[in-house]
Amino acid sequence: GQNIDQPTEMTATEGAIVQINCTYQTSGFNGLFWYQQHAGEAPTFLSYNVLDGLEEKGRFSSFLSRSKGYSYLLLKELQMKDSASYLCAVRSSSNDYKLSFGAGTTVTVRA
Amino acid sequence: DSGVTQTPKHLITATGQRVTLRCSPRSGDLSVYWYQQSLDQGLQFLIQYYNGEERAKGNILERFSAQQFPDLHSELNLSSLELGDSALYFCASSVDRGYNEQFFGPGTRLTVL
């Protein structure tokens, strides 16, 4: 089975940095994704990691350690529009592309 | 706009009824995925179709079924509806190569009364 854990909620101040952790235990591993989802809207892709290390994309960075089953999403220079749910998802099979999602972390950015 | 379209946007129906949700993938995408998102369950993978054939199955109830047509649009059929089926149903599409980012449609909000 798949087990993907991430904190339920986080709060941070505008301009600050927030780190959202994700740990996973899956039957296989073929990549980890982070998606952003505003309330009532569709998830949108943020980042992808398949090798260990840090991937940077503007204000967002994502890190992966496959040996530890661990990833984090780092949001820098927080803006009010970053208030959303952040979903960690794992692709576990090499035969299909389906994703298993964590429950999501709701980030609230305060002025 | 992801390029994935879903209809209807909202659906309100009664227990025991049957509904059909429709999805059109992005141009060129052969894969369609269906997900269910409820408040207490998060985003759950239901089923994937690739070029008309079922490729992967998740926690999809027997009361639910799906298909992908030759023009690549897909339909998710939900029957004998229960209160607990109330949720957001998302369709996503992808090309099924490379790292394979999935593009999500706007979703259909189903309310079962």
mmCIF file of N, CA, C and O in Angstrom, chain B residues 9-94:
data_model
loop_
_atom_site.group_PDB
_atom_site.id
_atom_site.type_symbol
_atom_site.label_atom_id
_atom_site.label_comp_id
_atom_site.label_asym_id
_atom_site.label_seq_id
_atom_site.Cartn_x
_atom_site.Cartn_y
_atom_site.Cartn_z
ATOM 1 N N LYS B 9 -20.243 21.425 -14.295
ATOM 2 C CA LYS B 9 -19.455 22.006 -13.217
ATOM 3 C C LYS B 9 -20.041 21.624 -11.858
ATOM 4 O O LYS B 9 -19.314 21.361 -10.900
ATOM 5 N N HIS B 10 -21.348 21.621 -11.794
ATOM 6 C CA HIS B 10 -22.060 21.247 -10.564
ATOM 7 C C HIS B 10 -23.159 20.251 -10.913
ATOM 8 O O HIS B 10 -23.750 20.329 -11.991
ATOM 9 N N LEU B 11 -23.424 19.339 -9.982
ATOM 10 C CA LEU B 11 -24.471 18.350 -10.180
ATOM 11 C C LEU B 11 -25.092 18.059 -8.825
ATOM 12 O O LEU B 11 -24.372 17.714 -7.874
ATOM 13 N N ILE B 12 -26.410 18.216 -8.749
ATOM 14 C CA ILE B 12 -27.121 17.893 -7.514
ATOM 15 C C ILE B 12 -28.139 16.823 -7.852
ATOM 16 O O ILE B 12 -28.926 16.979 -8.779
ATOM 17 N N THR B 13 -28.107 15.736 -7.081
ATOM 18 C CA THR B 13 -29.008 14.639 -7.367
ATOM 19 C C THR B 13 -29.401 13.943 -6.066
ATOM 20 O O THR B 13 -28.952 14.327 -4.985
ATOM 21 N N ALA B 14 -30.223 12.917 -6.186
ATOM 22 C CA ALA B 14 -30.729 12.239 -4.993
ATOM 23 C C ALA B 14 -30.076 10.869 -4.839
ATOM 24 O O ALA B 14 -29.531 10.307 -5.807
ATOM 25 N N THR B 15 -30.147 10.331 -3.647
ATOM 26 C CA THR B 15 -29.612 8.985 -3.415
ATOM 27 C C THR B 15 -30.319 7.983 -4.318
ATOM 28 O O THR B 15 -31.496 8.138 -4.642
ATOM 29 N N GLY B 16 -29.560 7.002 -4.764
ATOM 30 C CA GLY B 16 -30.087 5.967 -5.637
ATOM 31 C C GLY B 16 -30.033 6.297 -7.114
ATOM 32 O O GLY B 16 -30.234 5.397 -7.947
ATOM 33 N N GLN B 17 -29.753 7.534 -7.449
ATOM 34 C CA GLN B 17 -29.726 7.950 -8.853
ATOM 35 C C GLN B 17 -28.389 7.590 -9.517
ATOM 36 O O GLN B 17 -27.433 7.138 -8.866
ATOM 37 N N ARG B 18 -28.348 7.839 -10.823
ATOM 38 C CA ARG B 18 -27.156 7.587 -11.627
ATOM 39 C C ARG B 18 -26.791 8.880 -12.362
ATOM 40 O O ARG B 18 -27.677 9.576 -12.858
ATOM 41 N N VAL B 19 -25.485 9.172 -12.419
ATOM 42 C CA VAL B 19 -25.029 10.376 -13.130
ATOM 43 C C VAL B 19 -23.829 10.028 -14.006
ATOM 44 O O VAL B 19 -23.148 9.018 -13.776
ATOM 45 N N THR B 20 -23.603 10.868 -14.995
ATOM 46 C CA THR B 20 -22.438 10.707 -15.883
ATOM 47 C C THR B 20 -21.657 12.009 -15.909
ATOM 48 O O THR B 20 -22.220 13.079 -16.157
ATOM 49 N N LEU B 21 -20.373 11.906 -15.630
ATOM 50 C CA LEU B 21 -19.467 13.043 -15.676
ATOM 51 C C LEU B 21 -18.611 12.908 -16.924
ATOM 52 O O LEU B 21 -18.145 11.806 -17.252
ATOM 53 N N ARG B 22 -18.353 14.053 -17.566
ATOM 54 C CA ARG B 22 -17.655 14.012 -18.840
ATOM 55 C C ARG B 22 -16.345 14.793 -18.772
ATOM 56 O O ARG B 22 -16.260 15.823 -18.086
ATOM 57 N N CYS B 23 -15.340 14.292 -19.487
ATOM 58 C CA CYS B 23 -14.022 14.933 -19.499
ATOM 59 C C CYS B 23 -13.447 14.914 -20.899
ATOM 60 O O CYS B 23 -13.461 13.871 -21.569
ATOM 61 N N SER B 24 -12.911 16.046 -21.334
ATOM 62 C CA SER B 24 -12.156 16.096 -22.590
ATOM 63 C C SER B 24 -10.711 16.449 -22.266
ATOM 64 O O SER B 24 -10.454 17.489 -21.655
ATOM 65 N N PRO B 25 -9.770 15.599 -22.653
ATOM 66 C CA PRO B 25 -8.363 15.854 -22.317
ATOM 67 C C PRO B 25 -7.770 16.972 -23.161
ATOM 68 O O PRO B 25 -8.387 17.434 -24.123
ATOM 69 N N ARG B 26 -6.564 17.381 -22.792
ATOM 70 C CA ARG B 26 -5.824 18.344 -23.600
ATOM 71 C C ARG B 26 -5.560 17.736 -24.971
ATOM 72 O O ARG B 26 -5.398 16.518 -25.099
ATOM 73 N N SER B 27 -5.455 18.593 -25.964
ATOM 74 C CA SER B 27 -5.163 18.125 -27.307
ATOM 75 C C SER B 27 -3.824 17.372 -27.309
ATOM 76 O O SER B 27 -2.816 17.878 -26.808
ATOM 77 N N GLY B 28 -3.834 16.163 -27.840
ATOM 78 C CA GLY B 28 -2.606 15.379 -27.925
ATOM 79 C C GLY B 28 -2.377 14.425 -26.766
ATOM 80 O O GLY B 28 -1.529 13.536 -26.847
ATOM 81 N N ASP B 29 -3.103 14.611 -25.648
ATOM 82 C CA ASP B 29 -2.932 13.707 -24.506
ATOM 83 C C ASP B 29 -3.756 12.444 -24.718
ATOM 84 O O ASP B 29 -4.939 12.514 -25.018
ATOM 85 N N LEU B 30 -3.120 11.306 -24.506
ATOM 86 C CA LEU B 30 -3.810 10.026 -24.702
ATOM 87 C C LEU B 30 -4.346 9.441 -23.405
ATOM 88 O O LEU B 30 -5.203 8.564 -23.429
ATOM 89 N N SER B 31 -3.791 9.888 -22.272
ATOM 90 C CA SER B 31 -4.192 9.349 -20.971
ATOM 91 C C SER B 31 -5.183 10.249 -20.269
ATOM 92 O O SER B 31 -5.029 11.471 -20.259
ATOM 93 N N VAL B 32 -6.171 9.612 -19.644
ATOM 94 C CA VAL B 32 -7.131 10.321 -18.804
ATOM 95 C C VAL B 32 -7.181 9.627 -17.447
ATOM 96 O O VAL B 32 -7.195 8.394 -17.372
ATOM 97 N N TYR B 33 -7.150 10.412 -16.395
ATOM 98 C CA TYR B 33 -7.222 9.903 -15.029
ATOM 99 C C TYR B 33 -8.457 10.505 -14.359
ATOM 100 O O TYR B 33 -8.770 11.677 -14.571
ATOM 101 N N TRP B 34 -9.086 9.721 -13.505
ATOM 102 C CA TRP B 34 -10.186 10.242 -12.695
ATOM 103 C C TRP B 34 -9.799 10.178 -11.224
ATOM 104 O O TRP B 34 -9.256 9.165 -10.751
ATOM 105 N N TYR B 35 -10.081 11.262 -10.499
ATOM 106 C CA TYR B 35 -9.817 11.354 -9.076
ATOM 107 C C TYR B 35 -11.080 11.833 -8.353
ATOM 108 O O TYR B 35 -11.869 12.607 -8.895
ATOM 109 N N GLN B 36 -11.208 11.383 -7.121
ATOM 110 C CA GLN B 36 -12.290 11.840 -6.248
ATOM 111 C C GLN B 36 -11.654 12.591 -5.081
ATOM 112 O O GLN B 36 -10.680 12.116 -4.493
ATOM 113 N N GLN B 37 -12.192 13.750 -4.770
ATOM 114 C CA GLN B 37 -11.674 14.514 -3.633
ATOM 115 C C GLN B 37 -12.824 14.863 -2.697
ATOM 116 O O GLN B 37 -13.690 15.656 -3.018
ATOM 117 N N SER B 38 -12.817 14.256 -1.521
ATOM 118 C CA SER B 38 -13.787 14.604 -0.494
ATOM 119 C C SER B 38 -13.031 15.174 0.689
ATOM 120 O O SER B 38 -11.817 15.034 0.791
ATOM 121 N N LEU B 39 -13.775 15.830 1.593
ATOM 122 C CA LEU B 39 -13.136 16.563 2.687
ATOM 123 C C LEU B 39 -12.314 15.636 3.581
ATOM 124 O O LEU B 39 -11.251 16.005 4.055
ATOM 125 N N ASP B 40 -12.821 14.426 3.801
ATOM 126 C CA ASP B 40 -12.144 13.557 4.755
ATOM 127 C C ASP B 40 -11.182 12.566 4.107
ATOM 128 O O ASP B 40 -10.488 11.837 4.806
ATOM 129 N N GLN B 41 -11.116 12.542 2.772
ATOM 130 C CA GLN B 41 -10.298 11.528 2.109
ATOM 131 C C GLN B 41 -9.169 12.097 1.269
ATOM 132 O O GLN B 41 -8.332 11.370 0.802
ATOM 133 N N GLY B 42 -9.157 13.391 1.014
ATOM 134 C CA GLY B 42 -8.127 13.917 0.130
ATOM 135 C C GLY B 42 -8.385 13.477 -1.305
ATOM 136 O O GLY B 42 -9.466 13.025 -1.665
ATOM 137 N N LEU B 43 -7.353 13.584 -2.125
ATOM 138 C CA LEU B 43 -7.475 13.285 -3.556
ATOM 139 C C LEU B 43 -7.174 11.792 -3.770
ATOM 140 O O LEU B 43 -6.057 11.343 -3.549
ATOM 141 N N GLN B 44 -8.193 11.053 -4.206
ATOM 142 C CA GLN B 44 -8.050 9.608 -4.365
ATOM 143 C C GLN B 44 -8.110 9.236 -5.841
ATOM 144 O O GLN B 44 -9.061 9.591 -6.535
ATOM 145 N N PHE B 45 -7.140 8.474 -6.291
ATOM 146 C CA PHE B 45 -7.099 7.998 -7.666
ATOM 147 C C PHE B 45 -8.185 6.940 -7.870
ATOM 148 O O PHE B 45 -8.308 5.999 -7.082
ATOM 149 N N LEU B 46 -8.962 7.076 -8.926
ATOM 150 C CA LEU B 46 -10.009 6.100 -9.222
ATOM 151 C C LEU B 46 -9.598 5.164 -10.353
ATOM 152 O O LEU B 46 -9.573 3.939 -10.187
ATOM 153 N N ILE B 47 -9.286 5.730 -11.520
ATOM 154 C CA ILE B 47 -9.030 4.893 -12.682
ATOM 155 C C ILE B 47 -8.309 5.700 -13.760
ATOM 156 O O ILE B 47 -8.427 6.932 -13.794
ATOM 157 N N GLN B 48 -7.534 5.002 -14.600
ATOM 158 C CA GLN B 48 -6.813 5.624 -15.714
ATOM 159 C C GLN B 48 -7.132 4.895 -17.001
ATOM 160 O O GLN B 48 -7.172 3.661 -17.038
ATOM 161 N N TYR B 49 -7.334 5.658 -18.063
ATOM 162 C CA TYR B 49 -7.470 5.110 -19.405
ATOM 163 C C TYR B 49 -6.381 5.673 -20.295
ATOM 164 O O TYR B 49 -5.990 6.836 -20.156
ATOM 165 N N TYR B 50 -5.854 4.819 -21.158
ATOM 166 C CA TYR B 50 -4.848 5.243 -22.116
ATOM 167 C C TYR B 50 -5.307 4.813 -23.500
ATOM 168 O O TYR B 50 -5.468 3.610 -23.754
ATOM 169 N N ASN B 51 -5.542 5.766 -24.355
ATOM 170 C CA ASN B 51 -5.909 5.508 -25.743
ATOM 171 C C ASN B 51 -7.052 4.497 -25.856
ATOM 172 O O ASN B 51 -7.010 3.590 -26.686
ATOM 173 N N GLY B 52 -8.025 4.653 -24.995
ATOM 174 C CA GLY B 52 -9.226 3.832 -25.068
ATOM 175 C C GLY B 52 -9.230 2.596 -24.191
ATOM 176 O O GLY B 52 -10.275 1.951 -24.048
ATOM 177 N N GLU B 53 -8.091 2.282 -23.595
ATOM 178 C CA GLU B 53 -8.039 1.056 -22.786
ATOM 179 C C GLU B 53 -7.733 1.383 -21.328
ATOM 180 O O GLU B 53 -6.941 2.283 -21.034
ATOM 181 N N GLU B 54 -8.305 0.596 -20.439
ATOM 182 C CA GLU B 54 -8.022 0.779 -19.014
ATOM 183 C C GLU B 54 -6.573 0.425 -18.728
ATOM 184 O O GLU B 54 -6.093 -0.642 -19.118
ATOM 185 N N ARG B 55 -5.852 1.327 -18.036
ATOM 186 C CA ARG B 55 -4.430 1.083 -17.755
ATOM 187 C C ARG B 55 -4.168 0.834 -16.282
ATOM 188 O O ARG B 55 -3.308 0.057 -15.917
ATOM 189 N N ALA B 56 -4.867 1.527 -15.414
ATOM 190 C CA ALA B 56 -4.635 1.363 -13.975
ATOM 191 C C ALA B 56 -5.935 1.616 -13.237
ATOM 192 O O ALA B 56 -6.779 2.401 -13.678
ATOM 193 N N LYS B 57 -6.075 0.917 -12.117
ATOM 194 C CA LYS B 57 -7.296 1.035 -11.326
ATOM 195 C C LYS B 57 -6.919 1.331 -9.891
ATOM 196 O O LYS B 57 -5.983 0.721 -9.354
ATOM 197 N N GLY B 58 -7.637 2.234 -9.272
ATOM 198 C CA GLY B 58 -7.403 2.544 -7.871
ATOM 199 C C GLY B 58 -8.569 2.065 -7.037
ATOM 200 O O GLY B 58 -9.164 1.027 -7.307
ATOM 201 N N ASN B 59 -8.935 2.856 -6.037
ATOM 202 C CA ASN B 59 -10.013 2.472 -5.134
ATOM 203 C C ASN B 59 -11.375 2.842 -5.700
ATOM 204 O O ASN B 59 -12.134 3.586 -5.089
ATOM 205 N N ILE B 60 -11.685 2.302 -6.844
ATOM 206 C CA ILE B 60 -12.950 2.637 -7.488
ATOM 207 C C ILE B 60 -14.013 1.624 -7.094
ATOM 208 O O ILE B 60 -13.798 0.420 -7.139
ATOM 209 N N LEU B 61 -15.154 2.144 -6.648
ATOM 210 C CA LEU B 61 -16.241 1.271 -6.219
ATOM 211 C C LEU B 61 -16.842 0.540 -7.419
ATOM 212 O O LEU B 61 -16.794 1.025 -8.548
ATOM 213 N N GLU B 62 -17.463 -0.601 -7.147
ATOM 214 C CA GLU B 62 -18.107 -1.355 -8.230
ATOM 215 C C GLU B 62 -19.289 -0.590 -8.825
ATOM 216 O O GLU B 62 -19.655 -0.822 -9.979
ATOM 217 N N ARG B 63 -19.864 0.319 -8.058
ATOM 218 C CA ARG B 63 -20.978 1.139 -8.547
ATOM 219 C C ARG B 63 -20.505 2.193 -9.551
ATOM 220 O O ARG B 63 -21.309 2.846 -10.213
ATOM 221 N N PHE B 64 -19.205 2.372 -9.636
ATOM 222 C CA PHE B 64 -18.633 3.371 -10.543
ATOM 223 C C PHE B 64 -18.002 2.659 -11.731
ATOM 224 O O PHE B 64 -17.388 1.601 -11.585
ATOM 225 N N SER B 65 -18.100 3.284 -12.894
ATOM 226 C CA SER B 65 -17.432 2.741 -14.077
ATOM 227 C C SER B 65 -17.013 3.902 -14.963
ATOM 228 O O SER B 65 -17.511 5.023 -14.824
ATOM 229 N N ALA B 66 -16.093 3.624 -15.848
ATOM 230 C CA ALA B 66 -15.615 4.683 -16.740
ATOM 231 C C ALA B 66 -15.300 4.089 -18.101
ATOM 232 O O ALA B 66 -15.188 2.872 -18.254
ATOM 233 N N GLN B 67 -15.166 4.954 -19.078
ATOM 234 C CA GLN B 67 -14.712 4.527 -20.388
ATOM 235 C C GLN B 67 -14.075 5.711 -21.103
ATOM 236 O O GLN B 67 -14.332 6.868 -20.757
ATOM 237 N N GLN B 68 -13.247 5.381 -22.088
ATOM 238 C CA GLN B 68 -12.641 6.408 -22.928
ATOM 239 C C GLN B 68 -13.016 6.083 -24.364
ATOM 240 O O GLN B 68 -12.837 4.958 -24.819
ATOM 241 N N PHE B 69 -13.496 7.078 -25.057
ATOM 242 C CA PHE B 69 -14.034 6.899 -26.405
ATOM 243 C C PHE B 69 -12.956 7.141 -27.462
ATOM 244 O O PHE B 69 -11.885 7.650 -27.160
ATOM 245 N N PRO B 70 -13.229 6.742 -28.717
ATOM 246 C CA PRO B 70 -12.230 6.921 -29.783
ATOM 247 C C PRO B 70 -11.732 8.349 -29.943
ATOM 248 O O PRO B 70 -10.594 8.571 -30.352
ATOM 249 N N ASP B 71 -12.573 9.343 -29.619
ATOM 250 C CA ASP B 71 -12.090 10.728 -29.719
ATOM 251 C C ASP B 71 -11.330 11.147 -28.454
ATOM 252 O O ASP B 71 -10.953 12.301 -28.316
ATOM 253 N N LEU B 72 -11.094 10.214 -27.576
ATOM 254 C CA LEU B 72 -10.306 10.331 -26.341
ATOM 255 C C LEU B 72 -11.032 11.010 -25.181
ATOM 256 O O LEU B 72 -10.466 11.060 -24.075
ATOM 257 N N HIS B 73 -12.243 11.479 -25.376
ATOM 258 C CA HIS B 73 -12.948 11.994 -24.213
ATOM 259 C C HIS B 73 -13.352 10.813 -23.329
ATOM 260 O O HIS B 73 -13.417 9.664 -23.790
ATOM 261 N N SER B 74 -13.586 11.093 -22.077
ATOM 262 C CA SER B 74 -13.881 10.028 -21.125
ATOM 263 C C SER B 74 -15.135 10.378 -20.337
ATOM 264 O O SER B 74 -15.473 11.551 -20.164
ATOM 265 N N GLU B 75 -15.814 9.351 -19.889
ATOM 266 C CA GLU B 75 -16.983 9.522 -19.034
ATOM 267 C C GLU B 75 -16.841 8.653 -17.793
ATOM 268 O O GLU B 75 -16.349 7.515 -17.879
ATOM 269 N N LEU B 76 -17.248 9.203 -16.669
ATOM 270 C CA LEU B 76 -17.271 8.475 -15.402
ATOM 271 C C LEU B 76 -18.735 8.336 -15.006
ATOM 272 O O LEU B 76 -19.445 9.342 -14.879
ATOM 273 N N ASN B 77 -19.179 7.101 -14.868
ATOM 274 C CA ASN B 77 -20.562 6.823 -14.517
ATOM 275 C C ASN B 77 -20.644 6.414 -13.054
ATOM 276 O O ASN B 77 -19.941 5.503 -12.622
ATOM 277 N N LEU B 78 -21.508 7.075 -12.310
ATOM 278 C CA LEU B 78 -21.695 6.786 -10.897
ATOM 279 C C LEU B 78 -23.148 6.375 -10.702
ATOM 280 O O LEU B 78 -24.064 7.124 -11.063
ATOM 281 N N SER B 79 -23.365 5.178 -10.160
ATOM 282 C CA SER B 79 -24.736 4.699 -10.028
ATOM 283 C C SER B 79 -25.059 4.369 -8.571
ATOM 284 O O SER B 79 -24.159 4.311 -7.717
ATOM 285 N N SER B 80 -26.353 4.160 -8.299
ATOM 286 C CA SER B 80 -26.841 3.864 -6.939
ATOM 287 C C SER B 80 -26.192 4.814 -5.945
ATOM 288 O O SER B 80 -25.621 4.389 -4.935
ATOM 289 N N LEU B 81 -26.278 6.086 -6.242
ATOM 290 C CA LEU B 81 -25.541 7.088 -5.478
ATOM 291 C C LEU B 81 -25.914 7.100 -4.002
ATOM 292 O O LEU B 81 -27.089 6.914 -3.630
ATOM 293 N N GLU B 82 -24.903 7.318 -3.176
ATOM 294 C CA GLU B 82 -25.061 7.415 -1.734
ATOM 295 C C GLU B 82 -24.601 8.799 -1.288
ATOM 296 O O GLU B 82 -23.866 9.491 -1.997
ATOM 297 N N LEU B 83 -25.022 9.178 -0.068
ATOM 298 C CA LEU B 83 -24.632 10.495 0.450
ATOM 299 C C LEU B 83 -23.112 10.665 0.444
ATOM 300 O O LEU B 83 -22.587 11.736 0.154
ATOM 301 N N GLY B 84 -22.410 9.586 0.754
ATOM 302 C CA GLY B 84 -20.956 9.631 0.841
ATOM 303 C C GLY B 84 -20.248 9.818 -0.493
ATOM 304 O O GLY B 84 -19.033 10.029 -0.522
ATOM 305 N N ASP B 85 -20.995 9.749 -1.586
ATOM 306 C CA ASP B 85 -20.384 9.971 -2.899
ATOM 307 C C ASP B 85 -20.259 11.462 -3.211
ATOM 308 O O ASP B 85 -19.638 11.831 -4.215
ATOM 309 N N SER B 86 -20.848 12.292 -2.388
ATOM 310 C CA SER B 86 -20.713 13.744 -2.578
ATOM 311 C C SER B 86 -19.243 14.120 -2.483
ATOM 312 O O SER B 86 -18.577 13.820 -1.490
ATOM 313 N N ALA B 87 -18.742 14.759 -3.518
ATOM 314 C CA ALA B 87 -17.313 15.077 -3.590
ATOM 315 C C ALA B 87 -17.050 15.900 -4.842
ATOM 316 O O ALA B 87 -17.940 16.116 -5.664
ATOM 317 N N LEU B 88 -15.800 16.340 -4.955
ATOM 318 C CA LEU B 88 -15.305 16.926 -6.200
ATOM 319 C C LEU B 88 -14.676 15.810 -7.015
ATOM 320 O O LEU B 88 -13.855 15.049 -6.482
ATOM 321 N N TYR B 89 -15.055 15.709 -8.262
ATOM 322 C CA TYR B 89 -14.474 14.700 -9.140
ATOM 323 C C TYR B 89 -13.631 15.419 -10.191
ATOM 324 O O TYR B 89 -14.121 16.238 -10.953
ATOM 325 N N PHE B 90 -12.340 15.085 -10.182
ATOM 326 C CA PHE B 90 -11.414 15.702 -11.123
ATOM 327 C C PHE B 90 -11.000 14.696 -12.190
ATOM 328 O O PHE B 90 -10.796 13.514 -11.927
ATOM 329 N N CYS B 91 -10.833 15.222 -13.369
ATOM 330 C CA CYS B 91 -10.239 14.492 -14.466
ATOM 331 C C CYS B 91 -8.881 15.144 -14.744
ATOM 332 O O CYS B 91 -8.734 16.372 -14.610
ATOM 333 N N ALA B 92 -7.896 14.349 -15.073
ATOM 334 C CA ALA B 92 -6.594 14.877 -15.461
ATOM 335 C C ALA B 92 -6.156 14.175 -16.733
ATOM 336 O O ALA B 92 -6.611 13.065 -17.028
ATOM 337 N N SER B 93 -5.287 14.815 -17.501
ATOM 338 C CA SER B 93 -4.763 14.157 -18.694
ATOM 339 C C SER B 93 -3.254 14.339 -18.764
ATOM 340 O O SER B 93 -2.682 15.234 -18.124
ATOM 341 N N SER B 94 -2.612 13.472 -19.516
ATOM 342 C CA SER B 94 -1.166 13.555 -19.680
ATOM 343 C C SER B 94 -0.767 12.852 -20.970
ATOM 344 O O SER B 94 -1.559 12.147 -21.583
#
